[in-house]
Short mmCIF file of C-alpha atoms in Angstrom, two decimals:
data_model
loop_
_atom_site.label_atom_id
_atom_site.label_comp_id
_atom_site.label_asym_id
_atom_site.label_seq_id
_atom_site.Cartn_x
_atom_site.Cartn_y
_atom_site.Cartn_z
CA MET A 1 60.63 29.15 39.91
CA ILE A 2 63.19 28.42 37.22
CA ILE A 3 61.39 29.20 33.96
CA THR A 4 62.70 28.59 30.47
CA ILE A 5 61.00 30.67 27.79
CA VAL A 6 61.35 29.47 24.20
CA ALA A 7 60.70 32.10 21.53
CA ASP A 8 61.09 31.28 17.83
CA VAL A 9 60.86 35.04 17.24
CA LEU A 10 62.62 37.55 19.50
CA GLY A 11 64.45 40.62 18.24
CA GLN A 12 63.23 43.99 17.03
CA GLU A 13 60.15 45.18 18.90
CA ASN A 14 58.15 45.44 15.68
CA ASN A 15 55.69 42.65 16.45
CA GLY A 16 53.39 41.76 19.32
CA THR A 17 55.05 38.44 20.14
CA THR A 18 58.47 40.01 20.72
CA ILE A 19 57.04 42.85 22.82
CA THR A 20 54.96 40.42 24.89
CA ALA A 21 57.88 38.03 25.42
CA LYS A 22 60.27 40.77 26.54
CA ARG A 23 57.74 42.18 28.99
CA LEU A 24 57.02 38.72 30.42
CA ILE A 25 60.74 38.04 30.87
CA LYS A 26 61.31 41.42 32.53
CA HIS A 27 58.46 41.13 35.02
CA LEU A 28 59.16 37.51 35.95
CA LYS A 29 62.77 38.47 36.73
CA GLU A 30 61.58 41.43 38.80
CA ARG A 31 59.52 39.00 40.88
CA GLY A 32 62.59 36.94 41.70
CA HIS A 33 62.20 34.07 39.24
CA THR A 34 65.19 32.68 37.35
CA VAL A 35 64.37 33.09 33.66
CA LYS A 36 66.27 31.36 30.87
CA VAL A 37 65.51 32.46 27.31
CA VAL A 38 66.04 30.48 24.11
CA SER A 39 65.72 32.56 20.94
CA PRO A 40 67.55 33.86 17.87
CA LEU A 41 68.38 37.10 19.73
CA LYS A 42 72.11 37.80 19.72
CA THR A 43 73.04 39.05 23.18
CA GLU A 44 75.66 38.54 25.89
CA GLU A 45 73.06 39.02 28.62
CA GLU A 46 73.11 36.27 31.24
CA GLY A 47 70.44 33.61 30.90
CA TYR A 48 70.02 33.95 27.13
CA TYR A 49 70.73 31.02 24.80
CA THR A 50 71.15 32.10 21.20
CA LEU A 51 70.03 29.85 18.37
CA PRO A 52 71.01 30.32 14.72
CA THR A 53 68.37 31.70 12.38
CA ARG A 54 66.52 29.60 9.85
CA SER A 55 67.21 29.98 6.16
CA PHE A 56 64.29 30.12 3.76
CA GLY A 57 66.42 30.00 0.60
CA PRO A 58 64.99 32.25 -2.12
CA PHE A 59 62.47 33.66 0.38
CA ASN A 60 65.13 35.08 2.74
CA GLY A 61 64.65 38.54 1.27
CA TYR A 62 60.91 38.44 1.96
CA VAL A 63 61.49 37.26 5.54
CA ALA A 64 64.03 40.06 6.10
CA LYS A 65 61.54 42.58 4.69
CA ASN A 66 59.13 41.50 7.42
CA GLY A 67 61.73 42.47 10.02
CA VAL A 68 61.75 39.15 11.89
CA GLU A 69 64.17 36.28 12.35
CA LEU A 70 63.02 32.72 13.05
CA ALA A 71 65.14 30.45 15.23
CA LYS A 72 66.62 27.20 13.95
CA PRO A 73 66.47 24.49 16.65
CA VAL A 74 69.76 23.08 17.94
CA ASP A 75 69.29 20.19 20.39
CA ALA A 76 72.44 20.84 22.42
CA ILE A 77 71.42 24.45 23.11
CA LEU A 78 67.83 23.50 23.89
CA TYR A 79 68.92 20.74 26.31
CA GLU A 80 71.25 23.15 28.12
CA ALA A 81 68.54 25.79 28.51
CA ILE A 82 65.75 23.40 29.51
CA LYS A 83 67.50 21.05 31.95
CA GLY A 84 66.97 21.93 35.62
CA SER A 85 63.94 24.11 34.91
CA ASP A 86 60.67 23.89 36.82
CA ILE A 87 58.61 24.82 33.76
CA VAL A 88 59.12 25.51 30.04
CA HIS A 89 56.90 28.14 28.40
CA ILE A 90 56.86 28.04 24.59
CA MET A 91 55.68 31.18 22.80
CA LEU A 92 54.99 29.83 19.28
CA PRO A 93 54.13 26.48 17.62
CA PHE A 94 57.01 26.64 15.13
CA LYS A 95 60.06 24.38 14.64
CA THR A 96 62.01 25.45 17.71
CA GLY A 97 58.93 25.27 19.93
CA ILE A 98 58.05 21.82 18.61
CA ARG A 99 61.56 20.55 19.30
CA ALA A 100 61.67 22.17 22.75
CA ARG A 101 58.40 20.42 23.66
CA LYS A 102 59.89 17.02 22.81
CA ILE A 103 63.09 17.70 24.76
CA ALA A 104 61.16 18.90 27.83
CA LYS A 105 59.15 15.68 27.71
CA LYS A 106 62.36 13.61 27.65
CA LEU A 107 63.68 15.58 30.62
CA ASN A 108 60.36 15.14 32.48
CA ILE A 109 59.72 18.88 32.74
CA PRO A 110 56.20 20.34 32.39
CA VAL A 111 55.35 22.65 29.51
CA THR A 112 52.92 25.51 28.93
CA SER A 113 52.45 27.44 25.75
CA ALA A 114 50.67 30.45 24.26
CA CYS A 115 48.67 31.41 21.21
CA HIS A 116 50.29 34.50 19.73
CA CYS A 117 49.79 33.48 16.11
CA GLN A 118 46.44 33.39 14.34
CA ALA A 119 46.11 31.23 11.25
CA GLU A 120 45.47 34.45 9.32
CA ASN A 121 48.87 35.80 10.36
CA VAL A 122 50.29 32.99 8.22
CA THR A 123 47.80 32.93 5.36
CA SER A 124 47.82 36.72 4.86
CA HIS A 125 51.35 36.43 3.44
CA VAL A 126 49.92 34.55 0.45
CA LYS A 127 46.65 36.53 0.35
CA LEU A 128 44.55 33.59 1.58
CA GLN A 129 43.51 35.14 4.89
CA ASN A 130 39.83 35.15 3.84
CA VAL A 131 39.73 31.48 2.79
CA LYS A 132 38.14 29.71 5.75
CA TRP A 133 39.18 26.15 4.97
CA VAL A 134 42.84 27.20 4.62
CA ASN A 135 42.76 28.90 8.02
CA ARG A 136 41.10 25.83 9.59
CA PHE A 137 43.86 23.69 8.07
CA ILE A 138 46.53 25.89 9.69
CA TYR A 139 44.87 25.71 13.11
CA ARG A 140 44.56 21.93 12.85
CA ARG A 141 48.16 21.64 11.71
CA PHE A 142 49.33 23.68 14.72
CA TYR A 143 47.30 21.33 16.92
CA ARG A 144 48.68 18.11 15.40
CA LYS A 145 52.28 19.26 15.33
CA PHE A 146 52.43 20.95 18.72
CA TYR A 147 49.44 21.94 20.86
CA HIS A 148 47.87 18.46 21.22
CA ASP A 149 50.53 17.60 23.80
CA VAL A 150 50.43 20.88 25.79
CA PRO A 151 48.02 20.91 28.77
CA TYR A 152 47.91 24.69 29.34
CA VAL A 153 47.75 27.40 26.66
CA HIS A 154 47.83 31.13 27.39
CA CYS A 155 45.21 32.96 25.28
CA PRO A 156 45.56 36.77 25.31
CA SER A 157 41.82 37.18 24.68
CA ALA A 158 38.52 35.32 25.04
CA PHE A 159 38.17 35.66 21.27
CA ILE A 160 41.25 33.56 20.48
CA ALA A 161 40.26 31.00 23.16
CA ARG A 162 36.87 30.58 21.42
CA THR A 163 38.60 30.28 18.05
CA LEU A 164 40.86 27.52 19.34
CA LYS A 165 37.91 25.64 20.89
CA GLU A 166 36.04 25.87 17.58
CA ASN A 167 39.05 24.21 15.95
CA GLY A 168 39.18 21.28 18.39
CA TYR A 169 41.65 22.53 21.01
CA ASP A 170 40.66 20.67 24.17
CA MET A 171 43.30 21.71 26.72
CA ASP A 172 43.08 24.26 29.55
CA LEU A 173 42.90 27.61 27.72
CA ARG A 174 43.84 30.41 30.13
CA VAL A 175 42.51 33.81 29.06
CA ILE A 176 45.08 36.33 30.30
CA SER A 177 45.72 39.73 28.73
CA ASN A 178 49.32 40.43 27.72
CA GLY A 179 48.97 43.50 29.93
CA VAL A 180 49.77 47.20 29.73
CA GLU A 181 52.98 48.62 31.21
CA ALA A 182 52.67 51.15 34.05
CA GLY A 183 54.21 53.92 31.92
CA TYR A 184 51.06 54.21 29.82
CA ALA A 185 48.88 56.81 31.51
CA LYS A 186 46.94 59.98 30.81
CA LYS A 187 49.08 63.08 31.24
CA ASP A 188 49.47 66.64 30.04
CA ALA A 189 51.80 66.39 27.06
CA GLN A 190 53.14 69.45 25.30
CA LYS A 191 51.54 69.66 21.87
CA LEU A 192 54.05 68.67 19.23
CA GLU A 193 54.68 71.44 16.70
CA VAL A 194 53.75 69.26 13.72
CA LEU A 195 50.37 68.45 15.31
CA LYS A 196 49.36 71.99 16.29
CA ASP A 197 46.09 73.17 14.71
CA LYS A 198 45.43 69.62 13.49
CA ILE A 199 42.92 66.91 14.40
CA THR A 200 45.31 64.08 15.22
CA LEU A 201 44.29 60.51 14.45
CA LEU A 202 46.61 57.82 15.79
CA THR A 203 46.91 54.18 14.83
CA ILE A 204 49.53 51.79 16.19
CA GLY A 205 50.42 48.55 14.50
CA ARG A 206 52.68 46.60 12.23
CA LEU A 207 52.63 47.76 8.61
CA SER A 208 51.18 44.57 7.20
CA ARG A 209 48.20 43.62 5.06
CA GLU A 210 45.81 42.55 7.82
CA LYS A 211 46.23 45.80 9.79
CA ARG A 212 44.35 47.70 7.04
CA HIS A 213 46.18 51.02 6.98
CA ASP A 214 44.91 51.33 3.39
CA LEU A 215 41.33 51.34 4.69
CA LEU A 216 42.08 54.02 7.28
CA ILE A 217 43.69 56.28 4.68
CA ASP A 218 40.68 55.81 2.39
CA ALA A 219 38.36 56.72 5.27
CA ILE A 220 40.24 59.93 6.04
CA ALA A 221 40.00 60.87 2.36
CA LEU A 222 36.20 60.53 2.70
CA SER A 223 36.00 62.57 5.93
CA LYS A 224 34.42 66.02 5.99
CA TYR A 225 37.47 67.09 7.99
CA LYS A 226 40.20 65.59 5.80
CA ASP A 227 41.94 68.97 5.39
CA GLN A 228 42.31 69.26 9.17
CA ILE A 229 43.24 65.64 9.96
CA GLN A 230 46.83 64.56 10.60
CA LEU A 231 47.27 60.79 10.67
CA VAL A 232 50.10 59.34 12.77
CA ILE A 233 50.99 55.69 12.13
CA ALA A 234 53.26 54.17 14.78
CA GLY A 235 54.80 51.01 13.42
CA ARG A 236 57.17 49.25 11.04
CA GLY A 237 56.61 46.46 8.57
CA PRO A 238 56.81 45.13 5.04
CA LEU A 239 54.17 47.51 3.63
CA GLU A 240 55.91 50.75 4.62
CA LYS A 241 56.54 51.87 1.03
CA ALA A 242 52.97 50.98 0.04
CA THR A 243 51.60 52.89 3.06
CA ILE A 244 53.58 55.99 2.10
CA LYS A 245 52.17 55.70 -1.44
CA TRP A 246 48.58 55.33 -0.18
CA GLY A 247 49.04 58.40 2.03
CA ARG A 248 49.82 60.69 -0.88
CA LYS A 249 46.10 61.11 -1.54
CA LEU A 250 45.61 62.93 1.78
CA PRO A 251 45.96 66.73 2.17
CA ASN A 252 48.29 66.10 5.14
CA LYS A 253 50.69 63.23 4.47
CA PRO A 254 50.72 60.58 7.24
CA ILE A 255 53.55 60.67 9.76
CA ILE A 256 54.98 57.14 9.90
CA GLY A 257 57.56 56.02 12.44
CA PHE A 258 58.60 53.62 15.16
CA TYR A 259 58.69 55.11 18.66
CA SER A 260 60.05 54.23 22.09
CA GLN A 261 57.52 53.75 24.88
CA HIS A 262 58.36 57.19 26.30
CA ASP A 263 57.75 58.93 22.97
CA LEU A 264 54.69 56.82 22.19
CA VAL A 265 53.02 57.81 25.46
CA ASP A 266 53.53 61.48 24.51
CA ILE A 267 52.11 60.85 21.03
CA ILE A 268 49.05 59.05 22.46
CA ASN A 269 48.44 61.98 24.79
CA ASN A 270 48.75 64.37 21.83
CA ALA A 271 46.14 62.51 19.77
CA ASP A 272 42.45 63.31 19.50
CA LEU A 273 41.25 59.85 18.46
CA TYR A 274 42.65 56.33 18.20
CA VAL A 275 41.70 54.13 15.21
CA HIS A 276 42.23 50.37 15.05
CA PRO A 277 41.19 49.22 11.55
CA ALA A 278 42.76 45.72 11.63
CA ASP A 279 40.71 42.80 10.31
CA ILE A 280 42.76 40.21 12.22
CA GLU A 281 43.95 40.58 15.82
CA ILE A 282 44.47 38.29 18.81
CA GLU A 283 44.34 41.10 21.37
CA ALA A 284 45.77 44.42 20.10
CA ILE A 285 47.83 45.53 23.05
CA ALA A 286 48.35 48.81 21.18
CA CYS A 287 44.67 49.64 21.49
CA LEU A 288 44.81 48.85 25.21
CA GLU A 289 47.79 51.18 25.61
CA ALA A 290 45.85 53.96 23.91
CA ILE A 291 42.68 53.59 26.01
CA THR A 292 44.81 53.34 29.17
CA CYS A 293 45.85 56.91 28.36
CA GLY A 294 42.18 57.86 28.02
CA LEU A 295 42.14 57.97 24.23
CA VAL A 296 38.75 57.05 22.76
CA PRO A 297 39.01 54.35 20.06
CA VAL A 298 37.25 53.57 16.80
CA ILE A 299 37.60 49.82 16.14
CA SER A 300 36.75 47.42 13.32
CA ASP A 301 33.87 45.07 14.16
CA SER A 302 35.66 42.23 12.34
CA THR A 303 34.64 38.78 13.57
CA ARG A 304 38.30 37.73 13.32
CA SER A 305 39.55 40.38 15.72
CA ALA A 306 39.47 40.48 19.52
CA THR A 307 39.83 44.25 19.61
CA ASN A 308 36.13 45.02 19.17
CA SER A 309 35.55 43.66 22.70
CA PHE A 310 37.11 46.93 23.93
CA ALA A 311 34.22 48.97 22.48
CA LEU A 312 32.15 50.49 25.28
CA GLU A 313 29.63 52.02 22.86
CA GLU A 314 28.37 51.24 19.36
CA THR A 315 29.95 54.52 18.27
CA ASN A 316 33.35 52.92 18.99
CA LEU A 317 32.79 50.40 16.18
CA PHE A 318 32.76 50.65 12.40
CA LYS A 319 31.79 48.06 9.80
CA ALA A 320 34.84 45.92 8.97
CA GLY A 321 36.35 46.68 5.59
CA ASP A 322 34.02 49.67 5.01
CA SER A 323 35.89 52.96 4.61
CA GLN A 324 32.64 54.98 4.49
CA SER A 325 31.51 53.52 7.81
CA LEU A 326 34.90 54.36 9.34
CA ALA A 327 34.78 57.91 7.94
CA GLU A 328 31.35 58.42 9.52
CA LYS A 329 32.58 57.29 12.95
CA ILE A 330 35.66 59.52 12.71
CA ASP A 331 33.43 62.49 11.84
CA TYR A 332 31.04 61.61 14.66
CA TRP A 333 33.74 61.86 17.31
CA ILE A 334 35.18 65.05 15.83
CA GLU A 335 31.69 66.59 16.07
CA HIS A 336 30.95 65.36 19.63
CA PRO A 337 33.91 66.50 21.80
CA GLU A 338 31.93 66.62 25.07
CA GLU A 339 30.67 63.06 24.64
CA LYS A 340 34.22 61.99 23.79
CA GLN A 341 35.53 63.60 26.97
CA GLU A 342 33.02 61.70 29.12
CA LEU A 343 33.80 58.41 27.38
CA SER A 344 37.51 59.03 27.93
CA LYS A 345 36.88 58.95 31.69
CA ARG A 346 35.09 55.60 31.36
CA TYR A 347 37.99 54.16 29.38
CA LEU A 348 40.46 55.21 32.06
CA GLU A 349 38.45 53.19 34.60
CA TYR A 350 37.81 50.26 32.26
CA SER A 351 41.49 49.86 31.38
CA LYS A 352 42.60 49.21 34.97
CA GLN A 353 41.87 45.48 34.58
CA PHE A 354 44.66 45.20 32.00
CA GLU A 355 47.43 46.45 34.30
CA ILE A 356 50.42 44.22 33.67
CA ASN A 357 51.19 43.20 37.26
CA HIS A 358 47.75 41.60 37.55
CA CYS A 359 48.37 39.75 34.27
CA ILE A 360 51.80 38.49 35.39
CA THR A 361 50.22 37.14 38.58
CA LEU A 362 47.80 35.11 36.44
CA MET A 363 50.71 33.82 34.32
CA GLU A 364 52.54 32.74 37.48
CA GLN A 365 49.42 30.87 38.59
CA MET A 366 49.23 29.04 35.27
CA PHE A 367 52.87 27.96 35.67
CA LYS A 368 52.22 26.76 39.24
CA ASP A 369 49.12 24.82 38.18
CA ALA A 370 51.05 23.15 35.36
CA ILE A 371 53.83 22.10 37.73
CA GLU A 372 51.46 20.77 40.42
CA ASN A 373 49.28 18.81 37.98
CA TYR A 374 52.32 17.41 36.20
CA GLU A 375 53.67 16.07 39.49
CA LYS A 376 50.30 14.44 40.22
#
């Protein structure tokens, strides 16, 4: 197939959409498909069409702080990238995606899309993520402006598919995990010097409000084992300075950094426990990567997060927003190493269903179905 992928956001791998898009592009190419990519990414690589970035006037500094660039649609570039394609897959319901959908329709080319953006990912920037009617408004706006005219939407989790249905989305919602790369696996990793003689807690995620690093730090401060715990936070984001400040209350200051896949696999295999405290999450591929390495997780039971579906036992869940509940679950797993070892084996088996090649096959099938039904 000739597939055009339109990504309003594509650049630094500091957000799930960019990571997912790059993996999809890579694996589709490896399977022999011709992939054209429209995005704000500046590259000379063949098949990429670079759009200018949008200006947000006085808010440019805030956007830059978030470490993302949003594409500004240019019709001539979009026409060039879309013409001759068998299918156009649009990652986000923003300005470039909206324009690409209209151009594909003019060129009589079928379109699929994805849901990589929860309403709360937008409303959290103005601290309205807990206001239900505002979030419903965002979902309905996405539908009116873009999704209403897209017959197939990739949903990375059953949770986000249910959420869309509850907000009136009536198209074919394909639940397909974003998938875990083959490099994530359990292995013997040499203990890093800084982590020796420590109980290592790992969390992976963007340093943003909804990921709740503040809650995790509060929980560690309440733990019976706080003097022995070393927290490692793998991620970047706008709240990095705030996260460093929050961490000063701990006996062992958190280690915060952004890591390559190779280094991250070593860090996961050095950790004793994985914690995912986020209130808001479409899938949390980071949690999947951790459990694929056999790391036992402690996950928020938030009703606005898909991640709690990865809990195999009640002891893998803590009460959302409750630092005392999280502290108790952390202490439980520190005090039950044999039970943790047995559960680790179950997670290694459970995680096989998220292997990326299986997920790419399902994406290919969605593209084929869209093409066949469009022709009918």
